[in-house]
Amino acid sequence: MLLKRNTLRIAALLCCLVAGSIGQGFAQKVPDFNRFINSQHNWVDSVFQTMSMDEKIGQLIVAAAYTNRGKAHADSIQMLIKDYKIGGLIYFQGGPVRQARLTNQYQKAAKVPLMIAMDLEWGLGMRLDSTINFPYQMALGAITNDKLVEDMGVAIAEQCRRLGIHINFAPVVDVNNNAANPVINYRSFGEDKDNVGRKGIAYMKGMQKTGILATAKHFPGHGDTDTDSHYALPVVQHTRERLDSLELAPFRDMIAAGTGGMMVAHMSIPSLDNTKNLPSTLSKPIVTDLLKNEMGFEGLTFTDAMNMKGVTKFHEPGKADAMALLAGNDVLEFTPDIPKAVKEIKALIDRGELTEAEITKRCKKVLAAKLWFGLDKPADIKAENIIAELNSKEHKALNRKLIAASLTVIQEEQVLPIKQLKGKKFAVVSVGKGDPTAFQKRVKSYVDAAVYNLPNKASNDMISLIEKQLADYDEVIIAVHQQTRRPSNNKVLTKELISFVDRLAARGNATVAYLRNPYTLSQFQNIHTAKAIVLGYADDDDVQDLSAQLIFGALNASGKLPISVNEHFKAGDGIPINALGRLKYVLPIDVGMNVEKLGDIDSLVAEAIREKAIPGAQVLVAKNEQVVYHKAFGYHTFDSTSAVELDDLYDLASVTKISASLLGIMKLYEEGKIDLDAPLSTYVPELRRSNKADLTMREMLTHQARLKAWIPFWQDTKRKSGKFKWYTFKEDSSRRFPYKVADNLYLHRNYANKVFKAIRKAPQGDSTAYVYSDLSFYLYPRIITELSGQDFEKYLKENFYEPMGANTLTYNPLRFHSLEDIVPTEYDSLFRKTLIHGRVHDEGAAMLDGVSGHAGLFGNSADLAKLLQMYLNFGTYGGERYLEKSTFDEFTRCQFCDEGNRRALGFDRPNMVYKEPSNAAESVSQSSFGHTGFTGIFTWMDPEHELLYIFLSNRVYPTRENTKLYKLNTRTKIQQVLYDALEKEQIKAKLH
């Protein structure tokens, strides 16, 4: 009675576990599979009593099913279920929604619920569309943290449960020590038996503790073969001693750790059974004597697919299935002729070669397994939302974590990560891909790199041309791509491209990201001479992205090469690399932000575009030095001809103040060359007899120096007739009129002096109350140039922008960028009479040849983020200190709060009391700081939450009278979304 109550409790538990939703994990412990299936259970006995001999045999058969083959195939499977009472199905190619619906249909047709199996070595993506591909096992073999592999086992099991799958024919624990192996290879954890055993156990434990049966394969070891058992019968000539010491070791480890499933391979192994042409699947000495009796395996033993040539070449279908049961296997997988198999099995029983007791024992083990799966109370699989749930944010994040942990640096001459960016010309070459790649795009997030692509069939002329061009670059980064969907060990690169890579490697300035099967490294003669090589093991977008991040110091590297390639690259090679602290690109879940809530950003930007508040935008969000959101929206203009790209440049308007002027002031302040409380005339002697002589930088930077808000300098260049005065502008350039303000409009070389005289003479306000003013920022470039001894722009680039890799931050961008890469601003109908495109929008900055302290800087969101992240880090970025923390403590604090002025030095701060409309979102901390720009720019940094937010737009298109962006309050609404996303995720974490 006690046994019955315990059995019912276990069955109820399993039913609850199966009903659990994906990603939630388990509150209770799943019973040990092997102990469970070898125990007595009332449900098993009651079901068994209703079965005929044919039905008992049927339970030992798993048929192959597809979800991409139409109604005729589905009907044939339904017939097998009804007529032969088969025990289960193994699904192959198809899709998750179709599989869910078909599984429901098949389960309803079954007298005893079906156990559902799949080969999912790297997850559902191995077989099904619209699902996640986790790393191949060779990449997992490179990971030094086995817990991550266990986490993957849990994730795959959660996905299996959601799709009604009970058995995963994984992991592969073959020791692959044969580079020519055509069938295992990248499917193996590698050539080190101990590493293979550890990884296999981790994978298995993750699955089985989540209620999915793991299956170690391919017993007794398919790693050292050069024949594919799908097409022929491999012959393994190793001695028993060799098999014991190597091939069998991981299987022994897996058995000791409690694996519930074992798959037997089709191989001829004379040292274990010298029967000619007998596959191991059909060998009693191998299956029963070795695996079960000697090694003590008590779980379910599955054959490899019984339709493979490794078995059918010498043994007729049907008879081979009967022989497999006679050898000791419990379950026949992919029986090609089920009617004949049942007939041959019954013939064995009739002849007394296979006893009814053996059928009974195996049938009850299968039924007990079904009870462990919770199939005593089967439930329909819900097809609704299944694709979204199978692609959960948690599993995507884990996938990237696994990839990052697998990346392996096998060659490194103290150059990784690439530290020195200043003064270097970079090129990134993708070999084997004709179009720009994810790798190249990510490289360009860190440096301004020239992009070259060589498809696999690139001509010699094309290769020669690119090779010559690459001679002009200091750093060449080469990504070697694969041409097949899976990382085979076939040498598919052309000999011309192989030679090209060899030549580049030998130049001494090449870093290689090798995104292919590492065995194929052996085809190169000189690749080992590259100054650095990073192995990615595969070629999907995530691998490309993370490999580039590693090269530029956003990621650590800890992987170890799991196989030996040649004398240059050996198993166990792997140089640890520490990250520098450059911006890392991650998923929101990695930093505890709710990705669904962040989706509100898309809606808010879409609303702004729909309402014609802006034509387009770039939005970047970083948390904890990690970019979690980076998107481009809309178009350059409302005519929708040029879409905004992430590397397009925007006019940063007044954000120039904190991104240019303030940089120089802070550095010179640190060096003791600027006293914030000294009279302005100390630094600008021309102001000694002016009303501005005694102003201090502290007053000016906080906008309470009684300065006018602005001066429309351009208006003084025109006569009453509307024509320009002769000494201001000309239509053609000359020595006297060298500065181009617009097409057919050139400014007098000395007009800048008039600008400064106008500032000098401008009247002062009567009150020291806060009035936002541009005027002092006109003066700062002159002060910085004088005190530093360097040209203002050159000073900024050499000391800040270039070392950070923020190369798009520049004045007058047309010197370095094409017009197509720059977003236009306003159609100026009063002054320049043209669309402002590629030149500064602000009229005053335009009259200073585009270079001023208050406006004129251009850049994209990625490069601006580097600078602002340095601010958020209080002076450090990418392993370098640019400014001291004490400087930021001074410049970011509220200077005159007691006077009602919220401003810091140069930086804006949130209103002291929140009220609508506000300059920042309600949830920002009082330690936060930032700035906005007239053209629609918004930047903000919150050190309390380590949160960075950048919004770039051209809200002034087509005219500055377009104030809809302010009315919609889009920018601060987006900023509030960031805090809402953060708070909800933190609340969720506390609840769990």
PDB file of N, CA and C in Angstrom, residues 29 120 287 684:
ATOM      1  N   LYS A  29      12.540  17.801  -6.949  1.00  0.00           N
ATOM      2  CA  LYS A  29      13.595  17.006  -7.573  1.00  0.00           C
ATOM      3  C   LYS A  29      12.981  15.903  -8.422  1.00  0.00           C
ATOM      4  N   LEU A 120      18.837  16.191 -30.861  1.00  0.00           N
ATOM      5  CA  LEU A 120      18.946  17.629 -30.611  1.00  0.00           C
ATOM      6  C   LEU A 120      20.282  17.936 -29.941  1.00  0.00           C
ATOM      7  N   VAL A 287      26.513  -5.388 -26.726  1.00  0.00           N
ATOM      8  CA  VAL A 287      25.370  -4.749 -26.087  1.00  0.00           C
ATOM      9  C   VAL A 287      25.085  -5.344 -24.715  1.00  0.00           C
ATOM     10  N   VAL A 684      41.278  85.359 -21.435  1.00  0.00           N
ATOM     11  CA  VAL A 684      40.978  86.122 -22.650  1.00  0.00           C
ATOM     12  C   VAL A 684      41.321  87.585 -22.369  1.00  0.00           C
TER      13      VAL A 684
END
